[in-house]
Coordinates of C-alpha atoms and ligand atoms in Angstrom, one line a residue:
M1258 CA 0.0 0.0 0.0
T1259 CA 1.2 3.5 -0.8
K1260 CA 2.6 5.6 2.0
Y1261 CA 3.4 9.1 0.9
G1262 CA 6.4 11.0 2.3
M1263 CA 8.7 13.8 1.6
A1264 CA 12.5 14.2 1.8
I1265 CA 14.1 17.6 1.9
S1266 CA 17.8 17.9 1.1
L1267 CA 18.9 20.8 3.3
G1268 CA 22.2 21.0 1.5
K1269 CA 20.3 21.9 -1.7
C1270 CA 17.8 24.2 0.0
V1271 CA 18.8 27.9 -0.5
G1272 CA 16.2 29.2 1.9
C1273 CA 14.5 31.2 -0.9
G1274 CA 11.0 30.7 0.4
A1275 CA 9.6 29.7 -3.0
C1276 CA 7.9 26.6 -1.5
G1277 CA 6.1 28.7 1.1
L1278 CA 4.8 31.2 -1.4
A1279 CA 3.8 28.4 -3.8
C1280 CA 1.8 26.7 -1.1
K1281 CA 0.0 29.9 -0.2
T1282 CA -1.1 30.5 -3.8
E1283 CA -1.9 26.9 -4.5
N1284 CA -4.0 26.4 -1.4
N1285 CA -5.5 29.8 -0.8
T1286 CA -4.1 30.1 2.7
E1287 CA -4.6 33.3 4.7
F1288 CA -2.1 35.9 5.9
E1289 CA -0.8 35.4 9.4
T1290 CA -3.1 37.0 11.9
N1291 CA -3.5 37.0 15.7
G1292 CA -0.9 34.3 16.4
R1293 CA -2.2 32.0 13.7
K1294 CA 0.1 31.4 10.8
Y1295 CA -1.9 29.7 8.1
N1296 CA 1.4 28.7 6.4
W1297 CA 1.0 25.1 5.5
A1298 CA 4.5 25.3 4.2
D1299 CA 6.6 27.3 6.7
F1300 CA 10.2 27.6 8.0
Y1301 CA 12.1 27.0 11.1
R1302 CA 15.2 29.3 11.2
T1303 CA 18.2 29.5 13.5
T1304 CA 21.0 32.1 13.8
T1305 CA 24.0 31.2 15.9
G1306 CA 27.4 32.7 16.6
Q1307 CA 28.5 36.3 16.6
F1308 CA 29.4 38.6 13.8
P1309 CA 31.5 38.0 11.7
N1310 CA 31.1 34.2 12.4
V1311 CA 27.4 33.9 12.1
N1312 CA 25.7 30.7 11.1
Y1313 CA 22.2 31.0 9.6
K1314 CA 20.1 27.9 8.9
V1315 CA 16.7 27.4 7.3
F1316 CA 14.5 24.3 7.7
P1317 CA 11.4 24.1 5.5
V1318 CA 8.6 22.6 7.6
Q1319 CA 5.0 21.4 7.0
C1320 CA 2.7 18.7 8.4
N1321 CA 4.7 15.6 8.8
H1322 CA 1.8 13.3 7.9
C1323 CA 2.8 11.2 10.9
T1324 CA 2.1 7.5 10.8
D1325 CA 1.1 7.6 14.5
A1326 CA -0.6 10.9 14.2
P1327 CA -1.7 12.2 17.7
C1328 CA -3.9 14.8 16.0
V1329 CA -6.0 12.0 14.6
E1330 CA -6.1 10.2 17.9
A1331 CA -7.2 13.4 19.7
C1332 CA -10.0 14.3 17.3
P1333 CA -13.2 13.6 19.2
V1334 CA -15.8 13.4 16.4
T1335 CA -17.0 10.2 14.8
P1336 CA -16.2 9.7 12.0
K1337 CA -13.0 11.7 12.7
A1338 CA -12.5 15.1 11.1
M1339 CA -8.8 14.6 11.2
F1340 CA -8.0 11.1 9.8
K1341 CA -5.5 9.1 7.9
T1342 CA -6.1 8.2 4.2
D1343 CA -5.1 4.8 2.8
D1344 CA -2.1 6.4 1.2
G1345 CA -0.8 7.9 4.5
I1346 CA -2.0 11.5 4.2
T1347 CA -3.2 13.1 7.4
M1348 CA -6.4 14.5 6.0
H1349 CA -8.9 17.0 7.4
N1350 CA -12.7 17.0 6.7
D1351 CA -14.1 20.5 7.0
E1352 CA -17.7 19.4 7.4
R1353 CA -17.1 17.1 10.4
C1354 CA -14.7 19.5 12.2
I1355 CA -16.2 21.1 15.3
G1356 CA -13.3 23.5 15.9
C1357 CA -12.3 22.1 19.3
Q1358 CA -8.6 22.4 18.5
S1359 CA -7.8 19.1 20.3
C1360 CA -5.7 18.3 17.2
V1361 CA -3.7 21.5 17.7
V1362 CA -3.0 20.6 21.3
A1363 CA -2.0 17.0 20.5
C1364 CA 0.3 17.8 17.6
P1365 CA 3.9 18.2 18.8
Y1366 CA 4.4 20.6 15.9
S1367 CA 1.5 22.9 16.5
N1368 CA 0.4 25.6 18.9
K1369 CA -2.8 27.6 19.2
D1370 CA -0.9 31.0 19.3
V1371 CA 2.6 31.1 17.9
I1372 CA 3.2 34.6 19.4
T1373 CA 2.2 34.1 23.0
E1374 CA 3.6 30.6 23.0
S1375 CA 6.9 31.8 21.4
V1376 CA 7.2 29.3 18.6
Q1377 CA 8.1 29.9 15.0
Y1378 CA 5.4 28.0 13.3
S1379 CA 2.4 25.8 13.8
N1380 CA 1.4 23.0 11.4
I1381 CA -2.3 23.3 12.2
S1382 CA -4.1 26.7 12.2
F1383 CA -7.6 27.5 13.4
N1384 CA -10.2 29.7 11.8
P1385 CA -12.0 31.3 14.7
I1386 CA -15.8 30.9 15.0
G1387 CA -17.6 34.0 13.8
V1388 CA -14.6 35.6 12.2
P1389 CA -14.8 35.6 8.4
T1390 CA -11.8 33.8 6.8
Q1391 CA -9.6 35.8 4.4
D1392 CA -10.9 38.9 6.2
F1393 CA -8.2 41.0 4.6
Y1394 CA -10.3 41.0 1.4
N1395 CA -13.2 42.7 3.3
N1396 CA -11.0 45.7 3.9
E1397 CA -12.1 48.8 2.0
T1398 CA -9.0 50.9 2.8
S1399 CA -6.7 51.8 -0.1
I1400 CA -3.0 52.3 0.5
I1401 CA -3.3 55.5 -1.6
N1402 CA -6.8 56.9 -1.4
G1403 CA -8.3 57.4 -4.8
C1404 CA -5.4 55.8 -6.5
T1405 CA -4.9 52.2 -5.5
S1406 CA -7.6 49.6 -5.1
S1407 CA -8.6 48.4 -1.7
P1408 CA -8.4 44.6 -1.0
K1409 CA -12.2 44.5 -1.2
E1410 CA -12.3 46.2 -4.6
T1411 CA -9.6 43.9 -5.9
A1412 CA -11.5 40.8 -4.8
T1413 CA -14.8 42.2 -6.2
L1414 CA -13.2 42.9 -9.6
A1415 CA -11.6 39.4 -9.6
G1416 CA -14.8 37.8 -8.6
A1417 CA -13.1 35.7 -5.9
I1418 CA -11.7 35.7 -2.4
P1419 CA -8.8 35.6 -2.5
P1420 CA -8.5 37.2 -5.9
D1421 CA -6.1 34.6 -7.2
K1422 CA -8.1 31.7 -5.8
N1423 CA -7.2 28.2 -7.0
D1424 CA -10.4 26.2 -7.1
Y1425 CA -10.3 22.5 -6.2
T1426 CA -13.2 20.3 -5.6
S1427 CA -13.1 17.6 -2.9
D1428 CA -15.6 15.9 -0.6
E1429 CA -13.2 16.5 2.3
Y1430 CA -11.9 20.0 2.0
N1431 CA -12.8 23.4 0.7
D1432 CA -10.5 25.5 -1.5
V1433 CA -11.2 28.3 1.1
R1434 CA -11.8 27.1 4.6
P1435 CA -14.8 28.3 6.5
S1436 CA -14.8 29.8 10.0
G1437 CA -14.7 27.4 13.0
V1438 CA -12.5 24.7 11.5
T1439 CA -8.8 23.8 11.6
E1440 CA -6.6 23.6 8.5
K1441 CA -3.2 22.3 7.5
C1442 CA -1.2 20.7 4.6
Y1443 CA -3.0 17.9 2.7
F1444 CA 0.2 17.0 0.8
C1445 CA -1.6 18.7 -2.1
D1446 CA -4.0 15.8 -2.4
H1447 CA -5.9 17.6 -5.2
R1448 CA -2.7 17.6 -7.3
L1449 CA -1.8 14.0 -6.5
K1450 CA -5.2 13.0 -7.8
V1451 CA -4.3 14.3 -11.2
G1452 CA -0.8 12.8 -11.2
E1453 CA 1.1 15.9 -10.2
N1454 CA 3.6 16.5 -7.3
P1455 CA 2.8 18.7 -4.4
Y1456 CA 3.3 22.3 -5.5
C1457 CA 6.1 23.0 -3.0
V1458 CA 8.0 20.2 -4.6
D1459 CA 7.6 21.4 -8.2
S1460 CA 8.2 25.0 -7.2
C1461 CA 11.6 24.5 -5.5
P1462 CA 14.2 26.0 -7.8
A1463 CA 16.9 24.0 -6.0
G1464 CA 15.3 20.6 -6.4
A1465 CA 15.5 20.2 -2.6
R1466 CA 12.2 18.4 -2.2
V1467 CA 11.4 14.9 -3.3
F1468 CA 8.0 13.4 -2.8
G1469 CA 6.9 9.8 -3.3
D1470 CA 5.9 6.4 -2.0
L1471 CA 8.0 5.4 1.0
N1472 CA 6.7 1.8 0.7
D1473 CA 8.1 1.4 -2.8
N1474 CA 11.8 0.6 -2.5
S1475 CA 12.4 1.7 -6.1
S1476 CA 10.9 5.2 -5.7
E1477 CA 13.2 8.2 -5.8
I1478 CA 12.4 9.1 -2.2
S1479 CA 13.1 5.5 -0.9
Q1480 CA 16.4 5.4 -2.8
L1481 CA 17.4 8.8 -1.5
L1482 CA 16.7 7.9 2.1
A1483 CA 18.4 4.5 1.7
Q1484 CA 21.6 6.2 0.4
N1485 CA 21.7 9.2 2.8
Q1486 CA 21.6 9.7 6.6
N1487 CA 18.4 11.4 7.5
K1488 CA 16.6 12.8 10.4
R1489 CA 13.1 13.9 11.4
F1490 CA 11.8 16.7 13.5
K1491 CA 10.5 15.9 17.0
N1492 CA 8.6 19.1 17.6
N1493 CA 8.3 22.7 16.4
I1494 CA 11.1 24.1 18.6
G1495 CA 13.9 22.7 16.4
E1496 CA 14.7 19.4 18.1
F1497 CA 15.2 16.3 16.0
L1498 CA 14.3 12.7 17.0
E1499 CA 17.2 10.7 18.3
P1500 CA 18.3 7.9 16.0
G1501 CA 16.1 4.9 16.6
V1502 CA 13.4 7.0 18.3
S1503 CA 10.2 7.0 16.2
G1504 CA 8.1 9.7 18.1
T1505 CA 4.9 10.2 16.1
N1506 CA 6.6 8.5 13.1
P1507 CA 6.8 11.7 10.9
N1508 CA 7.0 11.1 7.2
V1509 CA 8.9 14.2 6.3
Y1510 CA 12.7 13.5 6.3
Y1511 CA 15.7 15.8 6.2
I1512 CA 19.0 15.0 4.6
G1513 CA 22.2 16.8 5.2
D1514 CA 22.4 20.3 6.7
F1515 CA 21.6 23.8 5.5
N1516 CA 24.7 25.4 4.1
S1517 CA 26.5 22.1 4.6
P1518 CA 30.2 22.6 3.8
Y1519 CA 30.4 18.9 2.9
F1520 CA 27.7 19.2 0.3
I1521 CA 29.0 22.5 -1.2
N1522 CA 32.6 21.5 -1.2
N1523 CA 32.4 18.0 -2.3
L1524 CA 29.1 17.2 -4.1
F1525 CA 28.4 20.4 -5.8
A1526 CA 31.9 21.6 -6.6
K1527 CA 33.2 18.2 -7.6
E1528 CA 30.4 17.4 -10.0
I1529 CA 29.9 20.8 -11.6
K1530 CA 32.4 23.7 -11.6
K1531 CA 32.5 27.3 -12.6
L1532 CA 28.9 27.9 -13.8
H1533 CA 29.1 31.0 -15.9
I1534 CA 26.2 32.5 -17.9
Y1535 CA 26.9 35.2 -20.4
P1536 CA 25.9 37.7 -21.6
N1537 CA 24.0 38.6 -18.4
P1538 CA 21.7 40.5 -18.6
V1539 CA 20.5 38.8 -21.8
R1540 CA 18.1 39.8 -24.5
N1541 CA 17.9 36.7 -26.7
D1542 CA 20.6 34.1 -26.5
A1543 CA 23.0 33.3 -23.7
T1544 CA 25.7 30.7 -23.2
V1545 CA 25.8 28.6 -20.0
E1546 CA 29.4 27.5 -19.5
F1547 CA 30.4 24.9 -16.9
D1548 CA 33.0 22.3 -16.1
L1549 CA 32.2 18.7 -15.3
D1550 CA 34.5 16.4 -13.4
K1551 CA 33.3 13.5 -15.4
A1552 CA 31.0 13.0 -18.4
S1553 CA 27.4 13.1 -17.3
P1554 CA 23.8 13.7 -18.5
V1555 CA 22.8 17.2 -17.7
S1556 CA 19.4 18.8 -17.4
L1557 CA 19.0 22.6 -17.6
S1558 CA 15.8 24.5 -16.6
I1559 CA 14.9 28.1 -16.0
F1560 CA 12.8 29.0 -13.0
N1561 CA 11.1 32.3 -12.2
I1562 CA 11.6 33.8 -8.7
M1563 CA 8.4 32.2 -7.5
G1564 CA 10.1 28.9 -8.1
K1565 CA 8.0 28.0 -11.1
E1566 CA 9.8 26.2 -13.9
V1567 CA 9.2 28.4 -17.0
R1568 CA 11.5 26.7 -19.5
K1569 CA 12.9 23.2 -19.7
V1570 CA 16.0 23.8 -21.9
F1571 CA 17.6 20.4 -21.9
V1572 CA 16.8 17.1 -20.3
N1573 CA 19.5 14.5 -19.8
K1574 CA 21.8 16.0 -22.5
N1575 CA 25.0 14.0 -22.6
C1576 CA 27.9 16.4 -21.7
Q1577 CA 31.6 15.7 -21.7
M1578 CA 34.2 15.8 -18.9
G1579 CA 35.7 19.3 -18.8
K1580 CA 34.3 22.4 -20.3
N1581 CA 30.8 22.5 -21.8
R1582 CA 28.8 25.3 -23.4
L1583 CA 25.1 25.2 -23.8
K1584 CA 23.0 27.8 -25.6
I1585 CA 19.8 29.1 -24.0
N1586 CA 17.2 31.3 -25.6
V1587 CA 15.1 33.6 -23.4
L1588 CA 12.8 35.0 -26.0
G1589 CA 9.2 34.8 -24.7
L1590 CA 10.3 35.3 -21.1
S1591 CA 9.2 38.6 -19.6
V1592 CA 11.8 41.0 -18.3
G1593 CA 13.0 40.0 -14.8
T1594 CA 15.3 37.9 -12.8
Y1595 CA 15.3 34.1 -13.3
I1596 CA 17.2 31.1 -11.8
C1597 CA 19.1 29.0 -14.2
S1598 CA 19.4 25.5 -12.7
L1599 CA 21.8 22.9 -13.9
R1600 CA 21.6 19.3 -12.7
T1601 CA 23.4 16.1 -13.1
N1602 CA 22.3 12.8 -11.4
T1603 CA 24.1 13.8 -8.2
G1604 CA 24.9 17.5 -8.4
L1605 CA 23.1 20.8 -8.9
M1606 CA 24.2 24.3 -9.4
S1607 CA 22.1 27.4 -10.0
G1608 CA 22.9 30.9 -11.2
N1609 CA 20.8 34.0 -11.7
I1610 CA 20.0 35.3 -15.1
V1611 CA 18.5 38.7 -15.8
V1612 CA 16.3 39.0 -18.9
T1613 CA 16.1 42.5 -20.5
R1614 CA 14.8 43.9 -23.7
Ligands
LIG1969 S1 2.6 16.9 12.1 FE1 0.9 17.3 13.5 S2 -0.8 17.7 12.2 FE2 0.7 16.7 10.9 S3 0.2 14.5 11.1 FE3 1.8 14.9 12.7 S4 0.6 15.3 14.5 FE4 -0.9 15.5 12.8
LIG1970 S1 -10.6 20.9 15.6 FE1 -11.7 19.6 14.2 S2 -10.1 18.2 13.4 FE2 -9.3 19.2 15.2 S3 -9.8 17.7 16.8 FE3 -11.4 19.2 16.8 S4 -12.9 18.3 15.4 FE4 -11.1 17.2 15.1
LIG1971 S1 2.4 19.5 0.1 FE1 1.1 21.1 -0.8 S2 -0.1 21.7 0.9 FE2 1.6 20.7 1.8 S3 3.2 22.2 2.2 FE3 3.6 21.4 0.1 S4 2.4 22.8 -1.3 FE4 1.6 23.1 0.8

């Protein structure tokens, strides 16, 4: 039976936040308000040391879709509003939820109020009873009176709240959650159903997230976890489970470490060297020049700063050991900054490219 999970390679993560933004747009989540975050994809950050020897780390976080999910155990309604699907997703049913927040209290990664309880994130958020959700879009105040639109005007003109609403239909969950229920990451169930990855996975310009079936030994995620030491969060205050300790059996795994010198110095630099894109800024054609330590198939894609892949330039193009030059064409891309991402089977290097006219 399928058991979905996610592996996040911290050595690849650049902390850009593209996954967080992508999740917000894909799942119509609200802005943070009154200690409730509504960030189904969020971040745990640490800063240690003293200037100039400061060490900053970013850990992308989300619901861990725990196998032994205490949020499910705690949910008092029958049938449960918070429940496990056959493929391992911790799912939430908006209709059955009575808003008691027992799940929030039971989840080691959630708090009712992240401000008063001094935590950085909460996997589950609550929509208070009697308070309209997406209340920002009921605001009739313009930033510049008589010049810019108010949130309400924007939503009215767009015919939706939020104005960029992504519609998905499901018997379990609504595309915009009502008042009086909890909400959290569904592993983008609506995308899985049509054969797509979770959006945070597809939007990561660094390719740091891998999603798949943990029960399939041949899946990319299983192979990745078999070949690399990994760890899982124990709670939302930055502690990891000790090796051999299962905790709630979270199914989101972390490989390596953010800004890992080993990864940068050995894996990236050995595989791909001296990525150089010229001319930059570019109007039409540019050359991507790089050195490889050994002959390897190379894939090259261009991502926008939201993390969306906007052009697949090459897929598994055989490249020689030593210097390689690949031509890219940016015609059709609007003016702006993009990320040019070069991958081999085991290495990845990215560089910015500015498109001008
Ligand atoms: S992380 Fe929290 S909300 Fe998600 S499955 Fe585990 S206990 Fe439930
Ligand atoms: S808030 Fe909803 S999902 Fe959470 S425990 Fe209560 S009824 Fe269940
Ligand atoms: S799997 Fe989907 S819902 Fe969950 S954090 Fe990623 S984008 Fe958000």
